[in-house]
Coordinates of C-alpha atoms in Angstrom, one line a residue:
X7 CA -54.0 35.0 20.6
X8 CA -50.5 36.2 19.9
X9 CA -48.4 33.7 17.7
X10 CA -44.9 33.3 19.0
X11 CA -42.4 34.7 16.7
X12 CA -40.4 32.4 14.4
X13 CA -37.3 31.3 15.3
X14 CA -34.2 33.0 13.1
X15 CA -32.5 30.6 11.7
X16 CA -29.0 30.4 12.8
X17 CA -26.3 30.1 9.7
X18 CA -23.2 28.4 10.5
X19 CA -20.0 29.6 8.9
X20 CA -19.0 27.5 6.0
X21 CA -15.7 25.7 7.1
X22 CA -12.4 27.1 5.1
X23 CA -11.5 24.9 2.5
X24 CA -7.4 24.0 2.7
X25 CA -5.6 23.5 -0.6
X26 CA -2.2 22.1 -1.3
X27 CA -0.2 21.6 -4.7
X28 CA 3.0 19.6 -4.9
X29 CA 5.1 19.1 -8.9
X30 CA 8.1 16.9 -10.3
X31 CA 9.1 17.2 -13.4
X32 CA 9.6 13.2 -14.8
X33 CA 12.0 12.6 -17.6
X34 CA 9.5 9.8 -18.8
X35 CA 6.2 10.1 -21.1
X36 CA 3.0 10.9 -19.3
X37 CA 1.3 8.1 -20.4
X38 CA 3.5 5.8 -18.2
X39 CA 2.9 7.8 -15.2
X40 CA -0.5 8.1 -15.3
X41 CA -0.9 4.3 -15.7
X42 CA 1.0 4.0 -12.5
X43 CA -1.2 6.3 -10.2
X44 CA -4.6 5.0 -12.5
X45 CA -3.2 1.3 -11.2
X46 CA -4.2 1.6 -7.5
X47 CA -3.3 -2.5 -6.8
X48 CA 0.4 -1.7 -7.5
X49 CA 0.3 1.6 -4.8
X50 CA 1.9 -0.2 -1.9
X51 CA 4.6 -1.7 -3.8
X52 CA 5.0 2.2 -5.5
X53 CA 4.3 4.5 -2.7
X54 CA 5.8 4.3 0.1
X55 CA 3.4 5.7 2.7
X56 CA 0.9 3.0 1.6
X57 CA 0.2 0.3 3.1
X58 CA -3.2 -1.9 1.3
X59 CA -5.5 -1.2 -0.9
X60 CA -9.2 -3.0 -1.5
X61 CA -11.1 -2.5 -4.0
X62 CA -15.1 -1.7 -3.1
X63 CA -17.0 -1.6 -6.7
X64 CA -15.3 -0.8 -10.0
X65 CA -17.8 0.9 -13.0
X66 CA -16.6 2.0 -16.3
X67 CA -13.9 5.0 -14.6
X68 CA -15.1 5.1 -11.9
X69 CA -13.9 3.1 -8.4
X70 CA -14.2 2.9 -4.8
X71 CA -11.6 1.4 -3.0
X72 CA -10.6 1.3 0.9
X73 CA -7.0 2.4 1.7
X74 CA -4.6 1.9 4.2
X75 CA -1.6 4.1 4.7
X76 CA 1.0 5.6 6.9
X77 CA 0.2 9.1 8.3
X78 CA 2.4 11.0 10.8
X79 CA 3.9 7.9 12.0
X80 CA 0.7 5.9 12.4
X81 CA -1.6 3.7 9.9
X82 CA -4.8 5.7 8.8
X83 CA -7.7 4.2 7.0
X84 CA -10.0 6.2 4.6
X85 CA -12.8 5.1 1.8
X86 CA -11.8 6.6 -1.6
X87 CA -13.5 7.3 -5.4
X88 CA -12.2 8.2 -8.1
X89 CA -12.8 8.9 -11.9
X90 CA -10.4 8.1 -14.3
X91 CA -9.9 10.0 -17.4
X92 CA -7.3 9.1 -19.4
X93 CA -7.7 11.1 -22.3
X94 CA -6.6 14.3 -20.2
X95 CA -4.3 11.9 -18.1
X96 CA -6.6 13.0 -14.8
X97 CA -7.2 11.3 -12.0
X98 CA -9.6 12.9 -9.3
X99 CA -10.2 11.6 -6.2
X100 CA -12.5 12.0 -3.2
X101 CA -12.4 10.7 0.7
X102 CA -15.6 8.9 1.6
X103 CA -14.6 8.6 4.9
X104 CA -12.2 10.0 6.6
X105 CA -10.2 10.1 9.4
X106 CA -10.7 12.9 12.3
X107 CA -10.0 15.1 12.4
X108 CA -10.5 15.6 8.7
X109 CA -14.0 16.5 7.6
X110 CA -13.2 16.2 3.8
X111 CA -10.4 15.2 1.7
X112 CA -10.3 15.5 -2.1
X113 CA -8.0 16.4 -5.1
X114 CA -6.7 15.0 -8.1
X115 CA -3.2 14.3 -10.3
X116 CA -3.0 15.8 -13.5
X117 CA -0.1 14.9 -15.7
X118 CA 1.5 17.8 -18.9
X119 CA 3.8 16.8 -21.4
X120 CA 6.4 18.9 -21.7
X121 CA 7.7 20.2 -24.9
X122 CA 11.4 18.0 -24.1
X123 CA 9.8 14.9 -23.7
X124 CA 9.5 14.7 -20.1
X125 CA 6.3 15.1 -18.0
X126 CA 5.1 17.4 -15.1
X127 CA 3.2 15.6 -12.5
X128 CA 1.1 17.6 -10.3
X129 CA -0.5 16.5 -7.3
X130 CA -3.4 18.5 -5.6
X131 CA -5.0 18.5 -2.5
X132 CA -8.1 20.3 -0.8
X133 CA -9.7 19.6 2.7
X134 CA -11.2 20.3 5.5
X135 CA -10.9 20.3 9.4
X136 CA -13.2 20.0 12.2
X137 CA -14.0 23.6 14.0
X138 CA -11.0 25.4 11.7
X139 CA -8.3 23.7 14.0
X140 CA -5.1 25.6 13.3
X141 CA -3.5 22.9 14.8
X142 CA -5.0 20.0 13.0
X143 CA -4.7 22.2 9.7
X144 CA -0.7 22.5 10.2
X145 CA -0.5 18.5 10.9
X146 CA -2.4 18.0 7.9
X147 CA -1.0 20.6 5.7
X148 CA 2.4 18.8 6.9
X149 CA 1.3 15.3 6.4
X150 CA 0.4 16.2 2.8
X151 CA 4.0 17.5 2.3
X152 CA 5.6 14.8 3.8
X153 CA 3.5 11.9 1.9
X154 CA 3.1 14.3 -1.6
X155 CA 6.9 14.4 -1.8
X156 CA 7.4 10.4 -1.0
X157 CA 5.0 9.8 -3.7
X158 CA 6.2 12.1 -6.2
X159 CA 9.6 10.9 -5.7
X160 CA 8.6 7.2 -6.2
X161 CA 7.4 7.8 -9.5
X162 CA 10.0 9.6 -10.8
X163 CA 12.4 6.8 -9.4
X164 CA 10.8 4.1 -11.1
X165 CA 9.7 5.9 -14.6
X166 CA 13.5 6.9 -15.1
X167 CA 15.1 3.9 -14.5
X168 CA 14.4 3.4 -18.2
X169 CA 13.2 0.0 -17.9
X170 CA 9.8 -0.9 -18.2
X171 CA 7.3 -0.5 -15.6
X172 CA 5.8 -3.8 -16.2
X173 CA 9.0 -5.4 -15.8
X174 CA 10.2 -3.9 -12.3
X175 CA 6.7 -4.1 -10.9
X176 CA 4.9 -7.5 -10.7
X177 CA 2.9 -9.9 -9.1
X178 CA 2.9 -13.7 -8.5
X179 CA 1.0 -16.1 -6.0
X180 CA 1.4 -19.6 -4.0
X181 CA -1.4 -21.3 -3.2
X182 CA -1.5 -24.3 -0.2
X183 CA -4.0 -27.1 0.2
X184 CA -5.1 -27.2 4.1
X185 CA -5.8 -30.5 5.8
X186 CA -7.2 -28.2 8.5
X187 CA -9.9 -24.9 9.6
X188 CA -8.1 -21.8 7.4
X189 CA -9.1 -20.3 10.6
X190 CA -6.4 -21.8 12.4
X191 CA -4.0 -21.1 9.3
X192 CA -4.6 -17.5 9.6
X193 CA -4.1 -17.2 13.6
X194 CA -0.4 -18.9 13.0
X195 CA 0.2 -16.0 10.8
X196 CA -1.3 -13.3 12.4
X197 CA 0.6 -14.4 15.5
X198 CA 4.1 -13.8 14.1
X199 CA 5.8 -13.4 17.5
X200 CA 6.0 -16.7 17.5
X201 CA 7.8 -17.2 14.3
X202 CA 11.6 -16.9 15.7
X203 CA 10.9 -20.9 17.1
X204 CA 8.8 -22.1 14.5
X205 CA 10.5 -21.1 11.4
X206 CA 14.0 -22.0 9.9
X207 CA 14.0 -19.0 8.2
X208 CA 13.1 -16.6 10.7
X209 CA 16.2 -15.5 13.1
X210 CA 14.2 -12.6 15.3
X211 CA 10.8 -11.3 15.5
X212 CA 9.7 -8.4 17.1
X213 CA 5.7 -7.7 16.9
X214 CA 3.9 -4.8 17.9
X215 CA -0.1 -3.8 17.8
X216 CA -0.6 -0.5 18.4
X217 CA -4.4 -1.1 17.7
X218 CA -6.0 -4.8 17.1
X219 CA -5.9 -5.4 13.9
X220 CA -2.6 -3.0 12.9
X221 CA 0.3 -5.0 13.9
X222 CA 4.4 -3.5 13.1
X223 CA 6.5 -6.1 12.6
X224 CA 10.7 -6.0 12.7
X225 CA 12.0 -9.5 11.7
X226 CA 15.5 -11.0 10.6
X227 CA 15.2 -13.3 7.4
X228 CA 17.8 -16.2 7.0
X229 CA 18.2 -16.0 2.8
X230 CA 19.2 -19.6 1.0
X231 CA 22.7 -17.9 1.0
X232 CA 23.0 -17.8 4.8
X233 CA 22.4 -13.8 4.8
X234 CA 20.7 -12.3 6.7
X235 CA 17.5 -9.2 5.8
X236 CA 16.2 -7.0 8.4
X237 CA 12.8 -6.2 7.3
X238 CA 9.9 -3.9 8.8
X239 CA 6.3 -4.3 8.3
X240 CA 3.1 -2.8 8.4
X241 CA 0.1 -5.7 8.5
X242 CA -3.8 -5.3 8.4
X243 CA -5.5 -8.3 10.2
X244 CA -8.8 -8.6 9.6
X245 CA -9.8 -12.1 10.6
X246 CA -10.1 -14.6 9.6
X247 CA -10.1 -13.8 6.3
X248 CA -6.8 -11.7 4.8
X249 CA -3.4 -10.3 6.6
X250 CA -2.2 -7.5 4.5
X251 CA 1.5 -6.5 4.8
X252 CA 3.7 -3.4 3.1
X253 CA 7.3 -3.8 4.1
X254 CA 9.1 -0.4 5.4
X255 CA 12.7 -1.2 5.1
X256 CA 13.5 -3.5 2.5
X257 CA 16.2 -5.7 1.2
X258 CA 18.6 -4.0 -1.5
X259 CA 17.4 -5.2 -4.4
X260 CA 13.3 -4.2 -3.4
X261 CA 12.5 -0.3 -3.9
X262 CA 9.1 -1.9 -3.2
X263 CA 7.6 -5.2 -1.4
X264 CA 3.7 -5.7 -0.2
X265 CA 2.0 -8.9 -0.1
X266 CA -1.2 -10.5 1.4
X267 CA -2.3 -13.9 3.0
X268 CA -5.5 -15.0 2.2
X269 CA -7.7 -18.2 4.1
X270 CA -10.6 -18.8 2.1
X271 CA -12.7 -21.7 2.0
X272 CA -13.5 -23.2 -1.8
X273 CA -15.8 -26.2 -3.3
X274 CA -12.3 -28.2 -3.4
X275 CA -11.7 -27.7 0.7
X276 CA -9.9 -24.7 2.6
X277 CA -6.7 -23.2 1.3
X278 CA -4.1 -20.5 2.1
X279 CA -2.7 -18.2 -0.4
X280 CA 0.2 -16.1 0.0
X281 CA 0.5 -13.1 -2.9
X282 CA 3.5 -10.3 -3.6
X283 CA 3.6 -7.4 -5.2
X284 CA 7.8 -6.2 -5.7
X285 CA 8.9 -3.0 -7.8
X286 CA 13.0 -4.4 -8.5
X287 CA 15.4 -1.5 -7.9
X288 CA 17.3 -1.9 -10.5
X289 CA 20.3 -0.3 -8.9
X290 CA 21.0 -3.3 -6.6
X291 CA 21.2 -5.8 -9.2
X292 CA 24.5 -6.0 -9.9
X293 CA 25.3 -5.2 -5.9
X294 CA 23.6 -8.4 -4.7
X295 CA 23.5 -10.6 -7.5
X296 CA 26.8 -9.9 -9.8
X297 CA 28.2 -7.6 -12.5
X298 CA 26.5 -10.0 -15.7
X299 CA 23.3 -10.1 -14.1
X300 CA 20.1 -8.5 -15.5
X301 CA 16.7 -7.3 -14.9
X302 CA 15.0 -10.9 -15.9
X303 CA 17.6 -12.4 -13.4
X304 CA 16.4 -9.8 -10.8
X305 CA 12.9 -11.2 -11.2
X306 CA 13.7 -14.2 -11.2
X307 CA 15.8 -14.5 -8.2
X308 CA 12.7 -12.3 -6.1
X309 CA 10.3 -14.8 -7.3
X310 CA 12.0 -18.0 -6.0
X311 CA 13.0 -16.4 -2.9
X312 CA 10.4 -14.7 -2.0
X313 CA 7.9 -17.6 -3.0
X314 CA 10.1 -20.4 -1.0
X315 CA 9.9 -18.3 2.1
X316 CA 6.1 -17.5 1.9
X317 CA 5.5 -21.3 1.1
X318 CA 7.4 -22.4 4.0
X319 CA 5.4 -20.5 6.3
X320 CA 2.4 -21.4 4.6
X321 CA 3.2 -25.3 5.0
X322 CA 4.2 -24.3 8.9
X323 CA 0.3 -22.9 9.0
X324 CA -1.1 -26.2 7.3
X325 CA 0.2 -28.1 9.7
X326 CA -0.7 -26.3 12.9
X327 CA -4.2 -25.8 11.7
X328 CA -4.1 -29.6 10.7
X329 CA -2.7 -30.1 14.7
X330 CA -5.3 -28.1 15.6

């Protein structure tokens, strides 16, 4: 009996491996900047294609975190890890997941002081795409120049303001009591159309979902003043648990605004929290809030605006979930 021959094997080409490298020079020590990409909570209030980050584990230098951020005009979403090294001032990183039609995504930022004090940050990039696309490569290839430059620009903004970092970016959160299901909190928030009638500071809304669960959000802001802010939003819903939000155009004195709202049930009964993250621009301060003003003044006029505008919404979602 004659034994069929064995089938050959068929070898599929290896796909081509993209890279990209983008570089500022940053008159500002390398140890700052490296604390500012190593600190991926603050990323949304720093970078402005970002839109949320959550953090999946965290082990010694190592983390996986999920990301949300604005590519080629719409909101991707990838799963990242990373290893942190800061004795070389290295951070590597490496998609999960991505997004189609990206196959693999993965690179690192490396920051060398230079011998005049200031620091070169580079920025590297190396991926994949599905069947060799040329066109997909060129979107990429100009995505990653698009976004590389934003974020490389937003560092060197904020490191050579001379101020501290810690100072122009920080965090602060309000917390409500709900008589009612946070459920029913959260939909009041995720439905921001409706805000324009139900708010007294709120003058327009217009809300867009491109996708469920990515909403854009234009709204007018009545300030204690009587002024009035145009803001634009990105916002993750994921319900009915967390509505994460990264403004796009922000008021003068923000070079950086994201927040979240979270509904959580605890042993004490349901509550809603609303959370900000701001970098100050510290060229606005004078502008908006006169020529003897200063950076603790900034802060503390962003945190008792801000906060009084979040709570009043909050209070508006206690008492329609309490209606409910």
């Amino acid at each position: 009996m004659v034994q069929p021959a064995a089938a050959t094997p068929v070898s599929l080409p290896s796909p081509t491996v993209h890279r990209s490298e983008h570089t500022v020079t940053v008159a500002a020590p390398p140890e700052a900047l490296y604390a500012l990409v190593a600190d991926v909570t603050r990323w949304p209030a720093v970078f402005e294609p970002t839109v949320h980050v959550r953090h999946l584990a965290r082990e010694g230098r190592t983390e996986r975190f999920e990301i949300w951020a604005e590519v080629n005009g719409e909101i991707a979403h990838w799963r990242s890890r990373r290893v942190l090294d800061p004795v070389r001032r290295y951070v590597s990183f490496r998609q999960e997941h991505s997004r189609p039609p990206v196959t693999s995504m993965s690179g690192g930022w490396l920051f060398r002081p230079l011998a005049d004090g200031r620091t070169e940050i580079v920025l590297r990039h190396r991926f994949t795409v599905a069947d060799d696309d040329p066109a997909a490569v060129a979107r990429i290839e100009e995505a990653l120049d698009r976004n590389s430059a934003r974020e490389l620009g937003a560092l060197a903004a904020l490191a050579e303001t001379r101020h501290p970092v810690d100072e122009l970016v920080f965090s602060f959160t309000d917390t409500l009591a709900l008589q009612g299901a946070a459920r029913d909190a959260y939909t009041f928030v995720e439905r921001a159309e409706r805000w324009a009638e139900l708010l007294p500071h709120v003058a327009h809304v217009v809300l867009t979902e491109p996708e469920p669960g990515v909403q854009w959000l234009e709204m007018d802001t009545v300030t204690a003043d009587g002024s009035t802010h145009t803001t634009r939003s990105a916002r993750i819903c994921r319900a009915p648990e967390w509505i994460a939000y990264k403004q796009q155009r922000t008021p003068r004195l923000l070079s950086g605004h994201s927040g979240e709202w979270t509904f959580a049930q605890t042993p004490e009964g349901p509550v809603a929290t609303a959370r900000h993250t701001v970098a100050v621009d510290p060229s606005g301060i004078t502008e908006v809030l006169g020529p003897d003003a200063t950076l603790a003044d900034a802060r503390a006029y962003l945190r008792d605006a801000l906060g009084r505008n979040s709570l009043a919404t909050l209070r508006h979602a206690a008492e329609a979930a309490q209606r409910a």
